[in-house]
Structure formats: C-alpha cells, structure tokens
Amino acid sequence: MSSRNTAGPDPAEDPFDAGAGSLLRQPKSVWATAGASVVAFMGIGLVDPILPSIAKGLQATPSQVSLLFTSYFLITAIAMLVTGFVSSRIGGRRTLLLGLAFVVVFAALAGTSGSVGQLVGYRAGWGLGNALFVSTALAVIVGAAAGGSAAAILLYESALGLGMACGPLLGAVLGNVSWRYPFIGTATLMAVGFLCITGFLKEQPRPARKTSLLDPIRALGHGGLASAAVSAFFYNYTFFTVLAFTPFVLNMTPYTSGAVFFAWGVLLAVFSVIVAPRLQKRLGSLKVLGGSLVLLAIDVAVLGYGDHTTAVVCTILSGAFIGVNNTVFTELALGVSNAPRPVASAGYNFVRWFAAAAAPYLAPKIEEWSDLHVPFLVAALTAVMGTVVVLVRRRALTRTAEGPQRRHASEDSVTVFAN
C-alpha cells in the first residue's frame, strides 16, 4: 500500500495539523474519519447485550431476533460489489457521507420499530450504509494521514477494536432503560460524525480507472485470494456464532452482558493491533493463522459444553483469537494477488460476509433442531475447516504479488477498503 498520497496534508501547514509523522499527531480530517469509524464498528456489537430484551419487547423468538445480524451482513456482503463502483465515481468523501446518511436514517427508524420484521428491515438499510462507510474509511485515512500507510492502518485497526469493545457497552447502558435507545443513540453519534466529516475532510482524488461491478468477482479467480476468502468464510461463521448466539446462552442482564462483550472487545483490539503483528514477525502469517484458528475451535467447543462461568471466560477469551485472525486474514487478502487492493478487498469481503449473515440465523435453528451445545460444535468445526483450507492451500497463500500491477494497486488504494 502506498506510503503517502498526494491528497495528504501539506508539509508547509502547521506541524500539528500535518501530523509531523506521529501516530497521534494527525490532521483533523483523519481524526474525524477515525472517530466516525469507531461509531460505525460500534453498530456491529451494539445489539449484543439487548438481544434478549428485543426478543421480549417485540415478542419474538431468538431465531427471529438473530435476523438483525443476518439482514445486516447479507446486505453488507452484496454491497461489497457496489462500494468500489460508487466510490470510484463520486469520490471517497461523498461515499462516506452517503453511508453515514443511510446509517443515521435507518438506525433512527430502527428505534421506532413496532415489530421484529420492521427492525430487521431497518437493519438491512443500516447495513448498506455501514458497508459504504466502512469500505471507504481506511482508504480515506490512508490518503489523508501523516506517517505513512502503516500509521493509517494502525489507526483504523484501533478504531475497529475500540468500536467493537464500546458497542456492547453502549448497548448495555442505553438498553438497560429501553432496547430502543441504543439505536437512537447510534443515529445521534453518526449524525455528529456526518457533521465532522463535512467540516474537516476534503475530497480525495479519484482513481484513474473506475471500478466495475464485476471486478471483485473476477479477482476471486486468483487461487490465493479465493483460498483466503473461503478460509475466512468458515472462520466468520465461528466468529458470528460467538457474537450473535452467545448472548442468548449467557442469558445475562444488559449490563452484565455488555461488560462481558466489552472485555471481549478489548482483547480483540489488543491482539489485533499489538499481538498479531509481533507473532507474525516471529512465526510467519500462516503458522499464526492456523494455530489461532485451532485455538478458537477449542475455545468455542469448551464454551458450548462448559458451565456458565466457563462460557463467560471462553467468550471473553475468544476475542484474542478473533483479533489475531482478523489482522492476518486482512493482510493475506490484500497481499496475495495482483488485483488492486480495493478490488481484492471487495471480492474477499463479498465471500466472507455471507457467513456472517448465515451464522446468526442458523445457530438458533440448530439449537431448535438439536440442543444448546450443537451450534457451538458446528462453529468449532467451521474453524477447523478454515484451518484445513489454510494447510491445503498454503502454497497459493504464500505467493507474494509482484510487478507493476501491484504498484498500480497501491496507487488505487484510495478508493475502497473493507476490513
């Protein structure tokens, strides 16, 4: 990825505004985008602590309420084919603002829902907005940040971890009053983000070549990228079984559930930003990924068959393995092929988000067909399947993309990126 885009801050400007090469000394435009990214990622885990409350308030079953995740991520997956098409035509800034506008409107409408069907529908609209925003946010940060792309990626990963940690906490605090308040709170925070980006972010340069709707699908013709996407698909099923189904199993108050998933999110952030890169340097990406997937499978199996205290501990501990996997999978997806990074990212995310849509729906159904333990056994097996794909396809996954196409991809990295 390119180290510094011409759209970045002018060195002649005030050193603080220009960033002066420090991670924390960034232009206001970067902080505005990073701050809005935190809120966007908060929206993923926001409903975790209040899922039982929503089910009770709307007289819905767990499988019906789980559709909040399914509709959200199904639209997100499909939108991966659209975000690059949109961003390369209207620019990064307008794409961010369009995504934020969708989130503000549909999150606010979600808080007014009178039935679970309405709520599921509004979450789908929310998912479209979040896809447009999140898929463009890192590219915009890379284009405007001081200190190179490494600092920009670290800021983005930090925003992801902070958002995933704080989402359940906000959901618990507001949801303890009413399950509607977290949705209204998110709409309010995203409206503030909209105003900040409007005021502080200048338009980013558009790529020389516009992205077509089929480019991400064509990119999946590369064996390494397809392998990373398939392995991530199985992993994401495990990930979102933990995120969407565990709250029903723990059956805690919003405050207690929020505290559990806050601790989970803190581990996710720490292991994603700090631990994973160090492990990769020492052991190599594929060894780290394979080992982390196996440990996640063991953790999830114990979660499903242990007592309540064990389930709480394993839920929190899973955040560490998920953090490592997120970082390694993203780097693999962006570096294994010659496709421009935004296109490779879109194709990869198009595949893996379908598992995020499937797991929240299937886990409660599997419980209905069998018992409480089996959904976690299935999730453990999918993590193992992800490991098998890594082992069988390790040669394809270790090939480094080189040549002028990769250099061109770096220049195009200001269009679309999705973690």
Coordinates of C-alpha atoms in Angstrom, one line a residue:
M1 CA 0.0 0.0 0.0
S2 CA 1.3 3.5 -0.8
S3 CA 3.1 5.3 2.0
R4 CA 1.7 8.7 1.4
N5 CA -0.9 10.0 -1.0
T6 CA -0.7 13.4 -2.6
A7 CA -4.1 14.2 -1.0
G8 CA -2.4 14.1 2.4
P9 CA -1.6 17.1 4.4
D10 CA 0.7 19.8 3.1
P11 CA 4.1 19.8 4.9
A12 CA 4.0 23.6 4.8
E13 CA 1.0 23.6 7.1
D14 CA 1.1 23.8 10.9
P15 CA 3.2 20.8 12.2
F16 CA 0.3 19.6 14.4
D17 CA -2.2 19.7 11.6
A18 CA 0.2 18.0 9.2
G19 CA 0.8 15.2 11.7
A20 CA 4.6 15.5 11.8
G21 CA 4.9 11.8 11.3
S22 CA 3.5 10.8 14.6
L23 CA 0.6 8.3 15.0
L24 CA -1.2 10.6 17.3
R25 CA -0.4 13.9 15.5
Q26 CA -2.8 13.6 12.6
P27 CA -4.9 16.1 10.6
K28 CA -8.4 16.9 11.8
S29 CA -9.7 15.1 8.7
V30 CA -8.1 11.8 9.8
W31 CA -9.5 12.1 13.4
A32 CA -13.0 12.9 12.0
T33 CA -13.0 9.8 9.8
A34 CA -11.4 7.6 12.6
G35 CA -14.0 8.8 15.1
A36 CA -16.9 8.1 12.8
S37 CA -15.3 4.7 12.1
V38 CA -15.4 3.9 15.9
V39 CA -19.1 4.6 15.9
A40 CA -19.6 2.5 12.7
F41 CA -18.0 -0.5 14.3
M42 CA -19.9 0.0 17.5
G43 CA -23.0 -0.6 15.5
I44 CA -21.9 -4.3 14.9
G45 CA -21.9 -5.3 18.5
L46 CA -24.4 -2.8 19.8
V47 CA -27.3 -5.2 19.8
D48 CA -25.4 -8.0 21.6
P49 CA -26.4 -7.1 25.2
I50 CA -30.0 -6.2 24.3
L51 CA -30.9 -9.2 22.1
P52 CA -32.9 -10.9 24.9
S53 CA -34.6 -7.5 25.6
I54 CA -35.5 -7.0 22.0
A55 CA -37.0 -10.6 21.9
K56 CA -39.0 -9.8 25.0
G57 CA -40.1 -6.4 23.9
L58 CA -41.2 -7.4 20.4
Q59 CA -42.4 -10.9 21.5
A60 CA -40.0 -12.6 19.1
T61 CA -38.1 -15.8 19.2
P62 CA -34.2 -15.9 19.3
S63 CA -34.1 -17.1 15.7
Q64 CA -36.3 -14.1 14.6
V65 CA -34.2 -11.6 16.5
S66 CA -31.0 -13.1 15.1
L67 CA -32.2 -11.9 11.7
L68 CA -30.9 -8.5 12.9
F69 CA -27.5 -9.7 12.1
T70 CA -28.5 -11.7 9.1
S71 CA -30.1 -8.9 7.2
Y72 CA -27.3 -6.5 8.2
F73 CA -24.5 -8.7 6.9
L74 CA -26.3 -10.1 3.9
I75 CA -26.8 -6.6 2.6
T76 CA -23.2 -5.8 3.6
A77 CA -21.9 -8.7 1.6
I78 CA -23.8 -7.8 -1.5
A79 CA -22.9 -4.1 -1.1
M80 CA -19.2 -5.1 -1.4
L81 CA -19.7 -5.3 -5.1
V82 CA -21.2 -1.8 -5.2
T83 CA -19.0 0.3 -2.9
G84 CA -16.0 0.4 -5.3
F85 CA -18.3 1.2 -8.2
V86 CA -19.8 4.1 -6.3
S87 CA -16.6 5.4 -4.6
S88 CA -14.6 5.4 -7.9
R89 CA -17.3 7.6 -9.4
I90 CA -18.4 10.1 -6.7
G91 CA -15.2 10.1 -4.6
G92 CA -14.4 8.9 -1.1
R93 CA -15.8 11.9 0.8
R94 CA -19.2 11.7 -0.8
T95 CA -19.3 7.9 -0.4
L96 CA -18.6 8.3 3.4
L97 CA -21.3 11.0 3.7
L98 CA -23.8 8.8 1.8
G99 CA -23.1 5.8 4.0
L100 CA -23.4 7.9 7.2
A101 CA -26.7 9.4 6.0
F102 CA -28.1 5.9 5.5
V103 CA -26.9 4.8 8.9
V104 CA -28.5 7.9 10.6
V105 CA -31.8 7.4 8.9
F106 CA -32.1 3.6 9.4
A107 CA -30.7 3.5 12.9
A108 CA -33.2 6.1 14.0
L109 CA -36.0 4.2 12.2
A110 CA -34.9 1.0 14.0
G111 CA -35.5 2.7 17.3
T112 CA -39.2 3.3 16.3
S113 CA -39.9 -0.3 15.2
G114 CA -43.2 -1.9 16.2
S115 CA -42.3 -5.4 15.1
V116 CA -39.3 -7.6 14.6
G117 CA -39.9 -7.6 10.8
Q118 CA -39.6 -3.8 10.7
L119 CA -36.5 -3.9 12.8
V120 CA -34.9 -6.5 10.6
G121 CA -35.7 -4.4 7.5
Y122 CA -34.3 -1.2 9.0
R123 CA -31.1 -3.1 10.0
A124 CA -30.7 -4.1 6.3
G125 CA -30.7 -0.4 5.3
W126 CA -28.3 0.2 8.1
G127 CA -26.0 -2.5 6.7
L128 CA -26.0 -0.8 3.3
G129 CA -24.9 2.5 4.9
N130 CA -22.3 0.8 7.0
A131 CA -20.8 -1.0 4.0
L132 CA -20.5 2.2 2.1
F133 CA -18.8 3.9 5.0
V134 CA -16.6 1.2 6.4
S135 CA -15.4 0.0 3.0
T136 CA -14.1 3.6 2.2
A137 CA -12.9 4.8 5.6
L138 CA -9.4 3.3 5.7
A139 CA -8.7 4.3 2.1
V140 CA -9.6 7.9 3.0
I141 CA -7.5 7.7 6.2
V142 CA -4.5 6.4 4.1
G143 CA -5.0 9.3 1.7
A144 CA -5.0 11.9 4.4
A145 CA -2.8 10.6 7.2
A146 CA 0.7 11.6 8.2
G147 CA 3.3 9.0 8.9
G148 CA 2.6 6.6 6.0
S149 CA 0.1 3.8 5.4
A150 CA 1.3 1.8 8.4
A151 CA 0.3 4.5 10.8
A152 CA -3.0 4.9 8.9
I153 CA -3.8 1.1 9.1
L154 CA -2.9 1.1 12.8
L155 CA -5.3 4.0 13.4
Y156 CA -8.0 2.1 11.5
E157 CA -7.4 -1.1 13.4
S158 CA -7.5 0.8 16.7
A159 CA -10.9 2.3 15.7
L160 CA -12.2 -1.1 14.8
G161 CA -11.1 -2.6 18.2
L162 CA -12.4 0.4 20.2
G163 CA -15.7 0.3 18.3
M164 CA -16.2 -3.4 18.8
A165 CA -15.4 -3.0 22.5
C166 CA -17.5 0.0 23.2
G167 CA -20.5 -1.1 21.1
P168 CA -21.8 -3.7 23.7
L169 CA -21.0 -1.2 26.5
L170 CA -23.2 1.5 24.9
G171 CA -25.8 -1.0 24.1
A172 CA -25.9 -2.2 27.7
V173 CA -26.1 1.3 29.2
L174 CA -28.8 2.6 26.9
G175 CA -30.5 -0.7 26.6
N176 CA -31.0 -1.1 30.3
V177 CA -33.5 1.8 30.0
S178 CA -35.1 0.6 26.8
W179 CA -34.0 -1.6 23.9
R180 CA -34.9 1.3 21.6
Y181 CA -32.3 3.8 23.0
P182 CA -29.1 2.2 21.6
F183 CA -30.5 2.6 18.1
I184 CA -31.4 6.2 18.6
G185 CA -28.0 6.8 20.3
T186 CA -26.1 5.4 17.3
A187 CA -28.1 7.6 14.9
T188 CA -27.2 10.7 17.0
L189 CA -23.5 9.8 17.2
M190 CA -23.4 9.1 13.4
A191 CA -25.0 12.4 12.8
V192 CA -22.2 14.1 14.7
G193 CA -19.7 12.1 12.6
F194 CA -21.5 13.3 9.4
L195 CA -21.0 16.9 10.5
C196 CA -17.4 16.4 11.4
I197 CA -16.5 14.8 8.1
T198 CA -18.5 17.6 6.3
G199 CA -16.4 20.2 8.1
F200 CA -12.9 18.6 8.2
L201 CA -12.5 16.2 5.3
K202 CA -11.6 17.4 1.8
E203 CA -12.4 15.4 -1.2
Q204 CA -9.9 12.7 -2.1
P205 CA -8.6 12.2 -5.6
R206 CA -10.4 9.6 -7.7
P207 CA -8.6 6.7 -9.3
A208 CA -7.6 6.9 -13.0
R209 CA -9.7 3.7 -13.7
K210 CA -13.2 3.3 -12.5
T211 CA -14.2 0.1 -10.7
S212 CA -16.8 -2.1 -12.4
L213 CA -19.4 -4.2 -10.5
L214 CA -17.7 -7.4 -11.7
D215 CA -14.1 -6.6 -10.9
P216 CA -14.3 -8.1 -7.4
I217 CA -15.8 -11.4 -8.8
R218 CA -13.0 -11.5 -11.4
A219 CA -10.4 -11.0 -8.7
L220 CA -11.6 -14.2 -7.0
G221 CA -10.3 -16.1 -10.0
H222 CA -6.9 -15.9 -8.3
G223 CA -6.2 -19.0 -6.4
G224 CA -4.6 -17.4 -3.4
L225 CA -7.3 -14.8 -2.9
A226 CA -10.1 -17.3 -3.4
S227 CA -8.4 -19.6 -0.8
A228 CA -8.1 -16.7 1.7
A229 CA -11.8 -15.8 1.1
V230 CA -13.0 -19.4 1.6
S231 CA -11.0 -19.9 4.8
A232 CA -12.3 -16.6 6.1
F233 CA -15.8 -17.7 5.2
F234 CA -15.5 -20.7 7.6
Y235 CA -13.8 -18.6 10.2
N236 CA -16.5 -15.9 10.1
Y237 CA -19.2 -18.5 10.7
T238 CA -17.4 -19.2 14.0
F239 CA -16.9 -15.6 14.8
F240 CA -20.5 -14.6 14.4
T241 CA -21.8 -17.6 16.2
V242 CA -20.0 -16.3 19.2
L243 CA -21.1 -12.7 18.6
A244 CA -24.8 -13.3 17.8
F245 CA -25.8 -16.5 19.6
T246 CA -23.8 -16.4 22.9
P247 CA -25.9 -13.6 24.4
F248 CA -28.9 -16.0 24.5
V249 CA -26.8 -18.7 26.1
L250 CA -25.3 -16.5 28.8
N251 CA -28.8 -15.0 29.5
M252 CA -27.5 -12.1 31.5
T253 CA -28.8 -8.6 32.2
P254 CA -27.8 -6.0 29.6
Y255 CA -25.2 -4.5 32.0
T256 CA -23.5 -7.9 32.7
S257 CA -23.6 -9.0 29.1
G258 CA -22.3 -5.6 28.0
A259 CA -19.4 -6.0 30.4
V260 CA -18.6 -9.5 29.1
F261 CA -18.5 -8.3 25.5
F262 CA -16.6 -5.1 26.4
A263 CA -13.8 -7.3 27.8
W264 CA -14.1 -9.5 24.7
G265 CA -13.7 -6.3 22.5
V266 CA -10.7 -5.1 24.5
L267 CA -8.9 -8.4 23.9
L268 CA -9.9 -8.3 20.2
A269 CA -8.3 -4.8 19.9
V270 CA -5.1 -5.6 21.8
F271 CA -4.5 -8.8 19.9
S272 CA -5.3 -7.3 16.6
V273 CA -3.2 -4.2 16.8
I274 CA -0.3 -5.3 19.1
V275 CA 0.0 -9.1 19.5
A276 CA -0.7 -10.3 15.9
P277 CA 2.0 -8.3 14.2
R278 CA 4.6 -9.5 16.7
L279 CA 3.6 -13.1 16.3
Q280 CA 3.7 -12.8 12.5
K281 CA 7.2 -11.4 12.6
R282 CA 8.4 -14.3 14.8
L283 CA 6.4 -17.3 13.4
G284 CA 5.0 -16.2 10.0
S285 CA 1.5 -15.4 9.0
L286 CA 0.2 -18.9 8.1
K287 CA 1.5 -20.6 11.2
V288 CA -0.1 -17.9 13.3
L289 CA -3.3 -18.1 11.4
G290 CA -3.5 -21.9 11.6
G291 CA -2.7 -22.0 15.3
S292 CA -5.1 -19.3 16.1
L293 CA -8.0 -21.0 14.2
V294 CA -7.3 -24.3 16.1
L295 CA -7.3 -22.5 19.4
L296 CA -10.5 -20.7 18.5
A297 CA -12.1 -24.0 17.7
I298 CA -11.1 -25.5 21.0
D299 CA -12.3 -22.4 22.9
V300 CA -15.7 -22.4 21.2
A301 CA -16.2 -26.1 21.8
V302 CA -15.5 -25.6 25.5
L303 CA -17.8 -22.6 25.5
G304 CA -20.6 -24.7 24.3
Y305 CA -20.1 -27.7 26.7
G306 CA -18.8 -25.9 29.8
D307 CA -20.8 -24.4 32.7
H308 CA -21.9 -20.8 32.9
T309 CA -18.7 -19.5 34.3
T310 CA -16.7 -21.4 31.7
A311 CA -18.9 -20.0 29.0
V312 CA -18.2 -16.4 30.2
V313 CA -14.4 -17.0 30.3
C314 CA -14.4 -18.6 26.9
T315 CA -16.5 -15.9 25.3
I316 CA -14.0 -13.2 26.5
L317 CA -11.0 -15.3 25.5
S318 CA -12.3 -15.8 22.0
G319 CA -11.7 -12.1 21.4
A320 CA -8.0 -12.7 21.5
F321 CA -8.1 -15.4 18.7
I322 CA -10.6 -13.3 16.7
G323 CA -8.3 -10.3 16.9
V324 CA -5.3 -12.3 15.6
N325 CA -7.4 -13.9 12.8
N326 CA -8.8 -10.5 11.6
T327 CA -5.4 -9.0 11.2
V328 CA -3.8 -11.9 9.4
F329 CA -6.7 -12.6 7.1
T330 CA -6.9 -9.0 6.0
E331 CA -3.2 -8.9 5.2
L332 CA -3.4 -12.1 3.3
A333 CA -6.4 -10.9 1.3
L334 CA -4.7 -7.7 0.3
G335 CA -1.3 -9.1 -0.5
V336 CA -1.7 -12.5 -2.1
S337 CA -2.9 -11.4 -5.5
N338 CA -2.1 -8.8 -8.2
A339 CA -5.5 -7.3 -8.1
P340 CA -5.7 -3.7 -6.9
R341 CA -6.2 -3.8 -3.1
P342 CA -9.6 -2.2 -3.1
V343 CA -10.8 -4.8 -5.7
A344 CA -9.2 -7.7 -3.8
S345 CA -10.7 -6.5 -0.6
A346 CA -14.2 -6.2 -2.1
G347 CA -14.1 -9.8 -3.5
Y348 CA -12.7 -11.2 -0.3
N349 CA -15.3 -9.5 1.8
F350 CA -18.1 -10.4 -0.6
V351 CA -17.4 -14.1 0.2
R352 CA -16.8 -13.9 3.9
W353 CA -19.7 -11.7 4.9
F354 CA -22.1 -14.3 3.7
A355 CA -21.0 -16.5 6.6
A356 CA -21.6 -13.5 9.0
A357 CA -25.2 -13.5 7.6
A358 CA -25.7 -17.2 7.9
A359 CA -24.3 -17.9 11.4
P360 CA -26.7 -15.7 13.4
Y361 CA -29.7 -17.3 11.6
L362 CA -28.5 -21.0 11.6
A363 CA -27.2 -21.2 15.2
P364 CA -30.7 -20.7 16.9
K365 CA -32.2 -23.0 14.3
I366 CA -29.6 -25.7 15.0
E367 CA -30.4 -25.4 18.7
E368 CA -34.2 -25.8 17.9
W369 CA -33.4 -29.0 15.9
S370 CA -31.0 -30.4 18.5
D371 CA -29.8 -28.8 21.8
L372 CA -27.8 -25.9 23.1
H373 CA -24.4 -27.5 22.6
V374 CA -24.6 -28.4 19.0
P375 CA -24.4 -24.8 17.5
F376 CA -21.0 -24.4 19.2
L377 CA -19.8 -27.8 18.0
V378 CA -20.7 -26.7 14.4
A379 CA -18.9 -23.4 15.0
A380 CA -15.8 -25.3 16.2
L381 CA -15.9 -27.5 13.1
T382 CA -16.1 -24.5 10.8
A383 CA -13.0 -23.0 12.5
V384 CA -11.2 -26.3 11.9
M385 CA -12.4 -26.3 8.2
G386 CA -10.8 -22.8 7.9
T387 CA -7.6 -24.3 9.2
V388 CA -7.7 -27.1 6.7
V389 CA -8.1 -24.7 3.8
V390 CA -5.0 -22.8 5.0
L391 CA -3.0 -26.0 5.2
V392 CA -4.1 -27.4 1.9
R393 CA -3.7 -24.1 0.1
R394 CA -0.6 -22.9 1.9
R395 CA 1.4 -22.6 -1.3
A396 CA -1.1 -20.4 -3.0
L397 CA -1.4 -18.3 0.1
T398 CA 2.4 -17.7 0.4
R399 CA 2.9 -16.4 -3.1
T400 CA 3.7 -12.7 -3.0
A401 CA 2.1 -10.5 -5.6
E402 CA 4.8 -8.6 -7.5
G403 CA 5.2 -6.4 -10.6
P404 CA 3.7 -3.2 -12.0
Q405 CA 0.2 -4.4 -11.3
R406 CA 0.9 -4.3 -7.6
R407 CA 2.5 -0.9 -7.8
H408 CA -0.6 0.3 -9.6
A409 CA -2.8 -1.3 -7.0
S410 CA -1.0 0.8 -4.3
E411 CA -1.9 3.9 -6.2
D412 CA -5.5 2.8 -6.4
S413 CA -5.8 2.1 -2.7
V414 CA -7.6 5.4 -2.1
T415 CA -10.9 4.0 -3.4
V416 CA -12.3 1.2 -1.4
F417 CA -11.1 -0.8 1.6
A418 CA -13.0 -3.0 4.0
N419 CA -11.6 -4.7 7.0

